[in-house]
């Protein structure tokens, strides 16, 4: 397994503000660190079903032929390039909402789970992302499951960090559109560079 490259790419992906981070930061700002912790827990748990489905599907495909294994890896490379190009040319702004009426931990976790559970792009993402970091098709399910769990641990840590530093995170991300635009373009170029490296 190419663990070091996986860690770097995963951190880049997780650090990019998405719906989960927006939810966690918003709760951190409006209701404190404890609620942000529960939000991070829920968002991380919502990843698990997508992870399981993608690993089972890709494992079944790879058992058919080694050429299928290579095909899935190259599909992943193309998907990384697609993500990178999309980030470079993205003109969207990060929007945070500070109005949440969450009170119970169970309600916060449930909403966090649903935020990621109802995002079908995550299954496609893991389906194309994980095979790139497994060096061969033997024991693919075990290796990709370990990488997937590592991704979830990183997600939880980063989300908690965002939630605990909610005020600073929001100020840093929102006060300077140019800064956010530069960051997106930088990450996009990094994605494309990793894709080329993996393809070669």
Coordinates of N, CA, C and O in Angstrom, one line a residue:
X1 N 0.8 -1.2 0.0 CA 0.0 0.0 0.0 C 0.9 1.2 0.0 O 1.8 1.3 0.7
X2 N 0.5 2.2 -0.8 CA 1.2 3.5 -0.9 C 0.7 4.4 0.2 O 0.0 5.4 -0.1
X3 N 1.0 4.2 1.5 CA 0.4 4.8 2.6 C 0.7 6.3 2.7 O -0.1 7.1 3.0
X4 N 2.0 6.7 2.4 CA 2.4 8.1 2.6 C 1.6 9.0 1.6 O 1.1 10.0 1.9
X5 N 1.6 8.6 0.3 CA 0.8 9.3 -0.7 C -0.6 9.4 -0.4 O -1.3 10.4 -0.6
X6 N -1.2 8.3 0.2 CA -2.6 8.2 0.5 C -2.9 9.2 1.7 O -3.9 9.9 1.6
X7 N -2.0 9.3 2.6 CA -2.2 10.2 3.8 C -2.2 11.7 3.3 O -3.0 12.5 3.7
X8 N -1.2 12.0 2.4 CA -1.1 13.4 1.9 C -2.4 13.8 1.1 O -3.0 14.8 1.3
X9 N -2.7 12.9 0.2 CA -3.9 13.2 -0.7 C -5.2 13.2 0.2 O -6.0 14.1 0.0
X10 N -5.3 12.3 1.1 CA -6.5 12.3 2.0 C -6.6 13.6 2.8 O -7.7 14.2 2.9
X11 N -5.5 14.1 3.3 CA -5.5 15.3 4.1 C -6.0 16.5 3.3 O -6.8 17.3 3.7
X12 N -5.5 16.5 2.0 CA -5.9 17.6 1.1 C -7.4 17.6 0.9 O -8.1 18.6 0.9
X13 N -7.9 16.4 0.6 CA -9.3 16.2 0.3 C -10.1 16.6 1.5 O -11.2 17.3 1.4
X14 N -9.7 16.1 2.7 CA -10.5 16.4 3.9 C -10.5 17.9 4.3 O -11.5 18.4 4.8
X15 N -9.4 18.5 4.1 CA -9.2 19.9 4.5 C -10.1 20.9 3.7 O -10.4 22.0 4.1
X16 N -10.5 20.4 2.5 CA -11.3 21.3 1.6 C -12.7 21.4 2.2 O -13.3 20.5 2.5
X17 N -13.1 22.7 2.4 CA -14.4 22.9 3.1 C -15.6 22.3 2.2 O -15.7 22.6 1.1
X18 N -16.3 21.4 2.8 CA -17.5 20.8 2.2 C -18.7 20.9 3.2 O -18.6 21.6 4.2
X19 N -19.8 20.2 2.9 CA -21.0 20.3 3.7 C -20.7 19.9 5.2 O -21.2 20.5 6.1
X20 N -19.9 18.8 5.3 CA -19.6 18.3 6.7 C -18.8 19.3 7.5 O -19.2 19.6 8.7
X21 N -17.8 20.0 6.9 CA -17.0 21.0 7.6 C -17.9 22.2 7.9 O -17.8 22.8 9.0
X22 N -18.7 22.6 7.0 CA -19.6 23.7 7.2 C -20.5 23.5 8.3 O -20.7 24.4 9.2
X23 N -21.1 22.3 8.4 CA -22.0 21.9 9.5 C -21.2 22.0 10.8 O -21.7 22.5 11.8
X24 N -20.1 21.4 10.9 CA -19.3 21.3 12.1 C -18.8 22.7 12.6 O -18.9 23.0 13.8
X25 N -18.3 23.5 11.7 CA -17.9 24.8 12.0 C -19.0 25.7 12.5 O -18.9 26.4 13.5
X26 N -20.2 25.6 11.8 CA -21.3 26.4 12.2 C -21.8 26.0 13.6 O -22.1 26.9 14.4
X27 N -21.8 24.7 13.9 CA -22.2 24.3 15.3 C -21.2 24.8 16.3 O -21.5 25.2 17.4
X28 N -19.9 24.7 15.9 CA -18.9 25.1 16.8 C -19.0 26.6 17.2 O -18.7 27.0 18.3
X29 N -19.4 27.4 16.2 CA -19.5 28.8 16.4 C -20.7 29.1 17.3 O -20.7 30.0 18.1
X30 N -21.8 28.4 16.9 CA -23.1 28.8 17.6 C -23.4 28.1 18.9 O -24.1 28.6 19.7
X31 N -22.8 26.9 19.0 CA -23.2 26.1 20.2 C -22.0 25.5 21.0 O -22.2 24.8 22.0
X32 N -20.8 25.8 20.6 CA -19.6 25.4 21.3 C -18.9 24.2 20.9 O -19.4 23.5 20.0
X33 N -17.8 23.9 21.5 CA -16.9 22.8 21.1 C -17.6 21.4 21.2 O -17.4 20.5 20.4
X34 N -18.4 21.2 22.3 CA -19.0 19.9 22.6 C -19.9 19.5 21.4 O -19.9 18.4 21.0
X35 N -20.7 20.5 21.0 CA -21.6 20.2 19.9 C -20.9 20.0 18.6 O -21.3 19.2 17.7
X36 N -19.8 20.7 18.4 CA -18.9 20.5 17.2 C -18.3 19.1 17.2 O -18.2 18.4 16.1
X37 N -18.0 18.5 18.4 CA -17.5 17.2 18.5 C -18.5 16.2 18.0 O -18.2 15.3 17.2
X38 N -19.8 16.3 18.4 CA -20.8 15.4 18.0 C -21.1 15.5 16.5 O -21.4 14.6 15.8
X39 N -21.0 16.8 16.0 CA -21.2 17.0 14.5 C -20.1 16.2 13.7 O -20.4 15.6 12.7
X40 N -18.9 16.4 14.2 CA -17.7 15.7 13.6 C -17.9 14.2 13.6 O -17.7 13.5 12.6
X41 N -18.4 13.7 14.7 CA -18.7 12.2 14.9 C -19.7 11.7 13.9 O -19.6 10.7 13.2
X42 N -20.8 12.5 13.8 CA -21.9 12.1 12.9 C -21.5 12.2 11.4 O -21.7 11.2 10.7
X43 N -20.7 13.2 11.0 CA -20.3 13.3 9.6 C -19.3 12.2 9.3 O -19.4 11.7 8.2
X44 N -18.5 11.8 10.2 CA -17.5 10.7 10.0 C -18.2 9.4 9.8 O -17.9 8.6 9.0
X45 N -19.2 9.2 10.7 CA -20.0 7.9 10.6 C -20.8 7.8 9.3 O -20.9 6.7 8.8
X46 N -21.2 8.9 8.8 CA -21.9 8.9 7.5 C -21.1 8.5 6.3 O -21.6 8.2 5.3
X47 N -19.8 8.4 6.5 CA -18.9 8.0 5.4 C -18.9 6.5 5.3 O -18.7 5.9 4.2
X48 N -19.1 5.8 6.4 CA -18.9 4.3 6.5 C -19.8 3.5 5.4 O -19.2 2.7 4.7
X49 N -21.1 3.8 5.2 CA -21.8 3.0 4.2 C -21.3 3.2 2.8 O -21.2 2.2 2.1
X50 N -20.8 4.4 2.5 CA -20.3 4.6 1.1 C -19.0 3.9 1.0 O -18.7 3.3 -0.1
X51 N -18.2 3.8 2.1 CA -16.9 3.1 2.1 C -17.1 1.6 1.8 O -16.5 1.0 1.0
X52 N -18.1 1.1 2.6 CA -18.4 -0.4 2.4 C -18.9 -0.8 1.1 O -18.4 -1.7 0.5
X53 N -19.8 0.0 0.5 CA -20.3 -0.3 -0.8 C -19.2 -0.2 -1.9 O -19.1 -1.1 -2.7
X54 N -18.4 0.8 -1.8 CA -17.4 1.0 -2.8 C -16.3 -0.1 -2.8 O -15.9 -0.6 -3.8
X55 N -15.9 -0.5 -1.6 CA -14.9 -1.6 -1.4 C -15.5 -2.9 -1.9 O -14.8 -3.6 -2.6
X56 N -16.7 -3.2 -1.6 CA -17.3 -4.5 -2.1 C -17.4 -4.5 -3.6 O -17.0 -5.5 -4.2
X57 N -17.9 -3.4 -4.2 CA -18.0 -3.3 -5.7 C -16.7 -3.5 -6.4 O -16.5 -4.3 -7.3
X58 N -15.7 -2.7 -5.9 CA -14.4 -2.7 -6.6 C -13.7 -4.0 -6.3 O -13.0 -4.5 -7.2
X59 N -13.9 -4.7 -5.2 CA -13.3 -6.0 -4.9 C -13.9 -7.0 -5.8 O -13.1 -7.9 -6.3
X60 N -15.2 -7.0 -6.0 CA -15.8 -8.0 -7.0 C -15.3 -7.8 -8.4 O -15.0 -8.8 -9.1
X61 N -15.1 -6.6 -8.8 CA -14.6 -6.3 -10.2 C -13.2 -6.8 -10.3 O -12.8 -7.4 -11.3
X62 N -12.4 -6.6 -9.3 CA -10.9 -6.9 -9.4 C -10.7 -8.4 -9.4 O -9.6 -8.8 -9.8
X63 N -11.6 -9.2 -8.8 CA -11.5 -10.6 -8.8 C -11.7 -11.2 -10.2 O -11.3 -12.4 -10.5
X64 N -12.2 -10.4 -11.1 CA -12.5 -10.9 -12.5 C -11.2 -11.0 -13.3 O -11.0 -12.0 -13.9
X65 N -10.4 -10.0 -13.2 CA -9.3 -9.9 -14.1 C -8.3 -8.8 -13.6 O -8.8 -7.8 -13.1
X66 N -7.0 -9.0 -13.8 CA -6.0 -8.0 -13.4 C -6.2 -6.8 -14.3 O -5.9 -5.6 -13.8
X67 N -6.7 -6.9 -15.5 CA -6.9 -5.8 -16.4 C -8.0 -4.9 -15.8 O -8.0 -3.7 -16.0
X68 N -9.0 -5.5 -15.1 CA -10.0 -4.7 -14.5 C -9.4 -3.9 -13.4 O -9.8 -2.7 -13.2
X69 N -8.5 -4.5 -12.6 CA -7.8 -3.8 -11.5 C -7.1 -2.5 -12.1 O -7.3 -1.4 -11.5
X70 N -6.4 -2.7 -13.2 CA -5.7 -1.5 -13.8 C -6.7 -0.5 -14.3 O -6.5 0.7 -14.2
X71 N -7.8 -1.0 -14.9 CA -8.9 -0.1 -15.4 C -9.4 0.8 -14.3 O -9.6 2.0 -14.5
X72 N -9.7 0.2 -13.1 CA -10.3 0.9 -12.0 C -9.3 2.0 -11.5 O -9.6 3.1 -11.2
X73 N -8.0 1.6 -11.5 CA -7.0 2.5 -11.1 C -6.9 3.7 -12.0 O -6.8 4.9 -11.5
X74 N -7.0 3.5 -13.3 CA -6.9 4.6 -14.2 C -8.2 5.5 -14.2 O -8.1 6.7 -14.5
X75 N -9.3 4.8 -13.9 CA -10.5 5.6 -13.7 C -10.4 6.6 -12.6 O -10.8 7.7 -12.6
X76 N -9.7 6.0 -11.5 CA -9.4 6.9 -10.4 C -8.5 8.0 -10.7 O -8.7 9.1 -10.2
X77 N -7.5 7.8 -11.5 CA -6.6 8.8 -11.9 C -7.4 9.9 -12.7 O -7.2 11.1 -12.4
X78 N -8.2 9.5 -13.6 CA -9.0 10.5 -14.3 C -10.0 11.3 -13.4 O -10.2 12.5 -13.6
X79 N -10.5 10.6 -12.4 CA -11.4 11.3 -11.5 C -10.6 12.3 -10.6 O -11.1 13.4 -10.4
X80 N -9.4 12.0 -10.2 CA -8.6 12.9 -9.5 C -8.3 14.2 -10.4 O -8.3 15.3 -9.9
X81 N -8.0 13.9 -11.6 CA -7.7 15.0 -12.6 C -9.0 15.9 -12.7 O -9.0 17.1 -12.7
X82 N -10.2 15.2 -12.8 CA -11.4 15.9 -12.9 C -11.7 16.8 -11.7 O -12.1 18.0 -11.8
X83 N -11.4 16.2 -10.5 CA -11.5 17.0 -9.2 C -10.6 18.2 -9.2 O -11.0 19.3 -8.8
X84 N -9.3 18.0 -9.6 CA -8.3 19.0 -9.7 C -8.7 20.2 -10.6 O -8.7 21.3 -10.2
X85 N -9.1 19.8 -11.8 CA -9.5 20.8 -12.8 C -10.8 21.6 -12.3 O -10.8 22.8 -12.4
X86 N -11.7 20.9 -11.7 CA -12.9 21.5 -11.1 C -12.5 22.5 -10.0 O -13.1 23.6 -9.9
X87 N -11.6 22.2 -9.2 CA -11.1 23.1 -8.1 C -10.4 24.3 -8.7 O -10.6 25.4 -8.2
X88 N -9.6 24.1 -9.7 CA -8.8 25.2 -10.3 C -9.8 26.3 -10.9 O -9.6 27.5 -10.7
X89 N -10.9 25.8 -11.5 CA -11.8 26.7 -12.2 C -13.0 27.1 -11.4 O -13.9 27.7 -11.9
X90 N -13.1 26.6 -10.1 CA -14.2 26.8 -9.3 C -14.3 28.3 -8.9 O -13.3 28.9 -8.5
X91 N -15.5 28.9 -8.9 CA -15.7 30.3 -8.5 C -16.7 30.4 -7.3 O -17.1 31.4 -7.0
X92 N -16.9 29.2 -6.7 CA -17.9 29.2 -5.6 C -17.3 29.7 -4.3 O -16.0 29.6 -4.1
X93 N -18.1 30.3 -3.5 CA -17.6 30.8 -2.2 C -18.1 29.9 -1.1 O -19.2 29.3 -1.2
X94 N -17.4 29.8 0.0 CA -17.8 29.0 1.2 C -18.8 29.8 2.0 O -18.5 30.9 2.3
X95 N -19.9 29.2 2.2 CA -21.0 29.9 3.0 C -21.3 29.1 4.3 O -21.5 28.0 4.3
X96 N -21.3 29.9 5.4 CA -21.5 29.3 6.7 C -22.8 29.8 7.2 O -23.1 31.0 7.1
X97 N -23.6 29.0 7.8 CA -24.8 29.4 8.5 C -24.6 29.2 10.0 O -24.3 28.1 10.5
X98 N -24.9 30.2 10.8 CA -24.7 30.1 12.2 C -26.0 29.8 13.0 O -26.1 29.8 14.2
X99 N -27.1 29.5 12.3 CA -28.4 29.4 12.9 C -28.7 27.9 12.9 O -29.3 27.3 12.0
X100 N -28.5 27.3 14.0 CA -28.8 25.9 14.3 C -29.6 25.8 15.6 O -29.2 26.4 16.5
X101 N -30.6 24.9 15.5 CA -31.4 24.8 16.7 C -31.2 23.4 17.4 O -32.1 22.9 18.0
X102 N -30.0 22.8 17.1 CA -29.7 21.5 17.6 C -29.5 21.6 19.1 O -28.8 22.6 19.6
X103 N -30.0 20.7 19.9 CA -29.7 20.7 21.3 C -29.2 19.3 21.8 O -28.2 19.3 22.6
X104 N -29.8 18.2 21.4 CA -29.4 16.9 21.8 C -28.3 16.4 21.0 O -28.2 16.6 19.8
X105 N -27.4 15.6 21.6 CA -26.2 15.0 20.9 C -26.7 14.1 19.9 O -26.2 14.0 18.7
X106 N -27.8 13.3 20.1 CA -28.3 12.3 19.2 C -28.8 13.0 17.9 O -28.6 12.5 16.8
X107 N -29.4 14.2 18.1 CA -29.9 14.9 16.9 C -28.8 15.5 16.1 O -28.9 15.5 14.8
X108 N -27.8 16.0 16.7 CA -26.6 16.5 16.0 C -25.9 15.4 15.2 O -25.6 15.5 14.1
X109 N -25.7 14.2 15.9 CA -25.0 13.1 15.2 C -25.9 12.6 14.1 O -25.3 12.3 13.0
X110 N -27.2 12.5 14.3 CA -28.1 12.0 13.2 C -28.0 12.9 12.0 O -27.9 12.4 10.8
X111 N -28.0 14.2 12.2 CA -28.0 15.1 11.1 C -26.6 15.1 10.4 O -26.5 15.1 9.1
X112 N -25.5 14.9 11.2 CA -24.2 14.8 10.6 C -24.1 13.5 9.7 O -23.5 13.5 8.6
X113 N -24.7 12.4 10.2 CA -24.7 11.1 9.4 C -25.4 11.3 8.1 O -25.0 11.0 7.0
X114 N -26.6 12.0 8.2 CA -27.4 12.2 7.0 C -26.7 13.1 6.0 O -26.9 12.9 4.7
X115 N -26.0 14.1 6.4 CA -25.3 15.0 5.5 C -24.4 14.2 4.6 O -24.4 14.5 3.4
X116 N -23.6 13.2 5.1 CA -22.7 12.5 4.2 C -23.4 11.2 3.6 O -23.1 10.8 2.5
X117 N -24.3 10.6 4.4 CA -25.0 9.4 3.9 C -25.8 9.7 2.6 O -25.9 8.9 1.7
X118 N -26.4 10.9 2.5 CA -27.2 11.2 1.4 C -26.4 11.9 0.3 O -27.0 12.5 -0.7
X119 N -25.1 11.8 0.3 CA -24.3 12.4 -0.7 C -23.7 11.2 -1.6 O -22.7 10.6 -1.2
X120 N -24.4 10.9 -2.7 CA -24.0 9.8 -3.5 C -22.6 9.9 -4.1 O -22.0 8.9 -4.6
X121 N -22.1 11.1 -4.2 CA -20.7 11.3 -4.7 C -19.6 10.6 -3.9 O -18.6 10.3 -4.4
X122 N -19.9 10.4 -2.6 CA -18.9 9.7 -1.8 C -18.6 8.3 -2.2 O -17.5 7.8 -2.2
X123 N -19.7 7.6 -2.6 CA -19.4 6.2 -3.1 C -18.6 6.2 -4.3 O -17.6 5.4 -4.4
X124 N -18.9 7.1 -5.3 CA -18.1 7.2 -6.5 C -16.6 7.6 -6.2 O -15.7 7.1 -6.7
X125 N -16.5 8.5 -5.2 CA -15.2 9.0 -4.8 C -14.3 7.8 -4.3 O -13.2 7.6 -4.7
X126 N -14.9 7.1 -3.3 CA -14.1 6.0 -2.7 C -13.8 4.9 -3.8 O -12.8 4.2 -3.8
X127 N -14.8 4.6 -4.6 CA -14.7 3.6 -5.7 C -13.5 3.9 -6.6 O -12.8 3.0 -7.0
X128 N -13.3 5.2 -6.9 CA -12.2 5.6 -7.8 C -10.9 5.9 -7.0 O -9.8 5.9 -7.6
X129 N -11.0 6.2 -5.7 CA -9.9 6.7 -5.0 C -9.0 5.6 -4.3 O -7.8 5.6 -4.5
X130 N -9.7 4.7 -3.7 CA -9.0 3.7 -2.9 C -8.1 2.8 -3.7 O -7.0 2.5 -3.4
X131 N -8.6 2.3 -4.9 CA -7.7 1.3 -5.7 C -6.4 1.9 -6.1 O -5.5 1.1 -6.4
X132 N -6.3 3.2 -6.2 CA -5.0 3.8 -6.6 C -3.9 3.6 -5.6 O -2.7 3.6 -6.0
X133 N -4.2 3.3 -4.3 CA -3.2 3.2 -3.3 C -3.0 1.7 -2.8 O -2.4 1.5 -1.8
X134 N -3.6 0.8 -3.5 CA -3.4 -0.6 -3.3 C -2.5 -1.2 -4.4 O -2.9 -1.1 -5.5
X135 N -1.3 -1.6 -4.0 CA -0.3 -1.9 -5.1 C -0.6 -3.2 -5.9 O -0.1 -3.3 -7.0
X136 N -1.4 -4.1 -5.4 CA -1.9 -5.2 -6.2 C -3.2 -5.6 -5.7 O -3.8 -5.2 -4.7
X137 N -3.8 -6.6 -6.5 CA -5.2 -6.9 -6.2 C -5.4 -8.0 -5.2 O -6.5 -8.4 -4.8
X138 N -4.3 -8.6 -4.7 CA -4.4 -9.6 -3.6 C -4.7 -9.0 -2.3 O -4.2 -7.9 -1.9
X139 N -5.7 -9.6 -1.6 CA -6.2 -9.1 -0.3 C -6.7 -7.6 -0.5 O -6.5 -6.8 0.5
X140 N -7.3 -7.3 -1.6 CA -7.7 -5.9 -1.8 C -8.7 -5.4 -0.8 O -8.6 -4.3 -0.3
X141 N -9.6 -6.3 -0.4 CA -10.7 -5.8 0.5 C -10.1 -5.5 1.9 O -10.5 -4.4 2.5
X142 N -9.1 -6.2 2.3 CA -8.5 -5.9 3.6 C -7.7 -4.6 3.6 O -7.8 -3.8 4.4
X143 N -6.9 -4.5 2.5 CA -6.0 -3.4 2.4 C -6.8 -2.1 2.2 O -6.5 -1.1 2.8
X144 N -7.8 -2.1 1.3 CA -8.7 -0.9 1.1 C -9.5 -0.6 2.3 O -9.7 0.6 2.6
X145 N -9.9 -1.6 3.1 CA -10.7 -1.3 4.3 C -9.8 -0.6 5.3 O -10.2 0.3 6.0
X146 N -8.5 -1.0 5.4 CA -7.6 -0.3 6.3 C -7.4 1.1 5.9 O -7.3 2.0 6.8
X147 N -7.2 1.3 4.6 CA -7.1 2.7 4.1 C -8.3 3.5 4.4 O -8.3 4.7 4.7
X148 N -9.5 2.9 4.2 CA -10.7 3.6 4.4 C -10.9 4.0 5.8 O -11.4 5.1 6.1
X149 N -10.5 3.1 6.7 CA -10.6 3.4 8.2 C -9.7 4.5 8.5 O -10.0 5.4 9.3
X150 N -8.5 4.5 7.9 CA -7.5 5.6 8.1 C -8.1 6.9 7.7 O -7.9 8.0 8.3
X151 N -8.8 6.9 6.5 CA -9.4 8.1 6.0 C -10.4 8.6 7.0 O -10.5 9.8 7.2
X152 N -11.2 7.7 7.6 CA -12.2 8.1 8.5 C -11.6 8.7 9.8 O -12.1 9.7 10.3
X153 N -10.5 8.2 10.2 CA -9.8 8.7 11.4 C -9.3 10.1 11.1 O -9.5 11.0 11.9
X154 N -8.7 10.3 10.0 CA -8.2 11.6 9.6 C -9.4 12.6 9.5 O -9.3 13.8 9.9
X155 N -10.5 12.1 8.9 CA -11.7 13.0 8.7 C -12.1 13.5 10.1 O -12.4 14.7 10.3
X156 N -12.2 12.6 11.1 CA -12.7 12.9 12.4 C -11.8 13.9 13.1 O -12.2 14.9 13.7
X157 N -10.5 13.7 13.0 CA -9.5 14.6 13.6 C -9.5 16.0 13.0 O -9.6 17.0 13.7
X158 N -9.6 16.1 11.6 CA -9.6 17.4 10.9 C -10.9 18.1 11.3 O -10.9 19.3 11.5
X159 N -12.1 17.4 11.3 CA -13.4 18.0 11.5 C -13.4 18.5 13.0 O -13.9 19.6 13.2
X160 N -12.8 17.8 13.9 CA -12.8 18.3 15.3 C -11.9 19.5 15.4 O -12.3 20.5 16.0
X161 N -10.8 19.5 14.6 CA -9.9 20.7 14.6 C -10.7 21.9 14.1 O -10.6 23.0 14.6
X162 N -11.4 21.7 13.0 CA -12.2 22.8 12.4 C -13.2 23.3 13.4 O -13.4 24.5 13.6
X163 N -13.9 22.3 14.1 CA -15.0 22.7 15.0 C -14.4 23.4 16.2 O -15.0 24.4 16.7
X164 N -13.3 23.0 16.8 CA -12.7 23.6 18.0 C -12.1 25.0 17.7 O -12.1 25.8 18.5
X165 N -11.7 25.2 16.4 CA -11.2 26.5 16.0 C -12.2 27.2 15.1 O -11.8 27.9 14.1
X166 N -13.4 27.0 15.4 CA -14.5 27.5 14.5 C -14.4 28.9 14.1 O -14.5 29.3 12.9
X167 N -14.2 29.8 15.1 CA -14.2 31.2 14.8 C -13.0 31.6 13.9 O -13.1 32.3 12.9
X168 N -11.8 31.0 14.3 CA -10.6 31.3 13.5 C -10.8 30.7 12.1 O -10.4 31.3 11.1
X169 N -11.3 29.5 12.0 CA -11.5 28.8 10.7 C -12.4 29.6 9.8 O -12.1 29.8 8.6
X170 N -13.5 30.1 10.3 CA -14.5 30.9 9.5 C -13.8 32.2 9.0 O -14.0 32.5 7.9
X171 N -13.2 32.8 10.0 CA -12.5 34.1 9.6 C -11.5 33.9 8.5 O -11.4 34.7 7.5
X172 N -10.7 32.9 8.7 CA -9.6 32.6 7.7 C -10.2 32.3 6.3 O -9.7 32.7 5.3
X173 N -11.3 31.5 6.3 CA -11.8 31.0 5.1 C -12.7 32.0 4.3 O -12.7 32.1 3.1
X174 N -13.4 32.9 5.1 CA -14.4 33.7 4.5 C -13.9 35.2 4.3 O -14.5 35.9 3.5
X175 N -13.0 35.7 5.1 CA -12.6 37.1 5.0 C -11.9 37.4 3.7 O -11.9 38.6 3.3
X176 N -11.2 36.4 3.2 CA -10.4 36.7 2.0 C -10.8 35.8 0.8 O -10.2 34.6 0.8
X177 N -11.7 36.2 -0.1 CA -12.0 35.3 -1.2 C -10.8 35.0 -2.1 O -10.7 33.9 -2.6
X178 N -9.8 35.9 -2.2 CA -8.6 35.6 -3.0 C -7.8 34.5 -2.3 O -7.3 33.6 -3.0
X179 N -7.8 34.5 -1.0 CA -7.0 33.5 -0.3 C -7.7 32.1 -0.5 O -7.0 31.1 -0.8
X180 N -9.0 32.0 -0.4 CA -9.7 30.8 -0.7 C -9.6 30.3 -2.1 O -9.4 29.1 -2.4
X181 N -9.6 31.3 -3.1 CA -9.5 30.9 -4.5 C -8.1 30.4 -4.7 O -7.9 29.4 -5.5
X182 N -7.0 31.0 -4.1 CA -5.7 30.5 -4.3 C -5.5 29.1 -3.7 O -4.9 28.3 -4.3
X183 N -6.1 28.9 -2.6 CA -6.0 27.6 -1.9 C -6.7 26.5 -2.7 O -6.1 25.4 -2.9
X184 N -7.8 26.8 -3.3 CA -8.5 25.8 -4.2 C -7.7 25.5 -5.4 O -7.6 24.3 -5.8
X185 N -7.1 26.5 -6.0 CA -6.3 26.3 -7.2 C -5.0 25.5 -6.9 O -4.6 24.6 -7.6
X186 N -4.4 25.8 -5.7 CA -3.2 25.1 -5.3 C -3.5 23.6 -5.0 O -2.8 22.7 -5.5
X187 N -4.6 23.3 -4.3 CA -5.1 22.0 -4.1 C -5.4 21.2 -5.4 O -5.1 20.1 -5.6
X188 N -6.0 22.0 -6.3 CA -6.4 21.4 -7.6 C -5.2 21.0 -8.4 O -5.1 19.9 -9.0
X189 N -4.1 21.8 -8.4 CA -2.9 21.5 -9.1 C -2.2 20.3 -8.4 O -1.7 19.4 -9.1
X190 N -2.3 20.2 -7.1 CA -1.7 19.1 -6.4 C -2.4 17.8 -6.7 O -1.8 16.8 -6.9
X191 N -3.8 17.9 -6.8 CA -4.5 16.7 -7.2 C -4.1 16.2 -8.6 O -3.9 15.0 -8.8
X192 N -3.9 17.1 -9.5 CA -3.5 16.7 -10.9 C -2.1 16.1 -10.9 O -1.8 15.1 -11.5
X193 N -1.2 16.7 -10.1 CA 0.2 16.2 -10.0 C 0.2 14.8 -9.4 O 0.9 13.9 -9.9
X194 N -0.6 14.5 -8.4 CA -0.7 13.2 -7.8 C -1.3 12.2 -8.8 O -0.9 11.0 -8.9
X195 N -2.3 12.6 -9.6 CA -2.9 11.8 -10.6 C -1.8 11.3 -11.6 O -1.8 10.2 -12.0
X196 N -1.0 12.3 -12.1 CA 0.0 12.0 -13.1 C 1.0 11.0 -12.5 O 1.5 10.1 -13.1
X197 N 1.4 11.3 -11.2 CA 2.4 10.4 -10.5 C 1.9 9.0 -10.4 O 2.6 8.0 -10.7
X198 N 0.6 8.9 -10.1 CA 0.0 7.5 -9.9 C -0.1 6.8 -11.3 O 0.1 5.6 -11.4
X199 N -0.4 7.6 -12.3 CA -0.6 7.0 -13.7 C 0.8 6.5 -14.2 O 0.8 5.5 -14.9
X200 N 1.9 7.1 -13.8 CA 3.2 6.7 -14.3 C 3.8 5.7 -13.3 O 5.0 5.3 -13.6

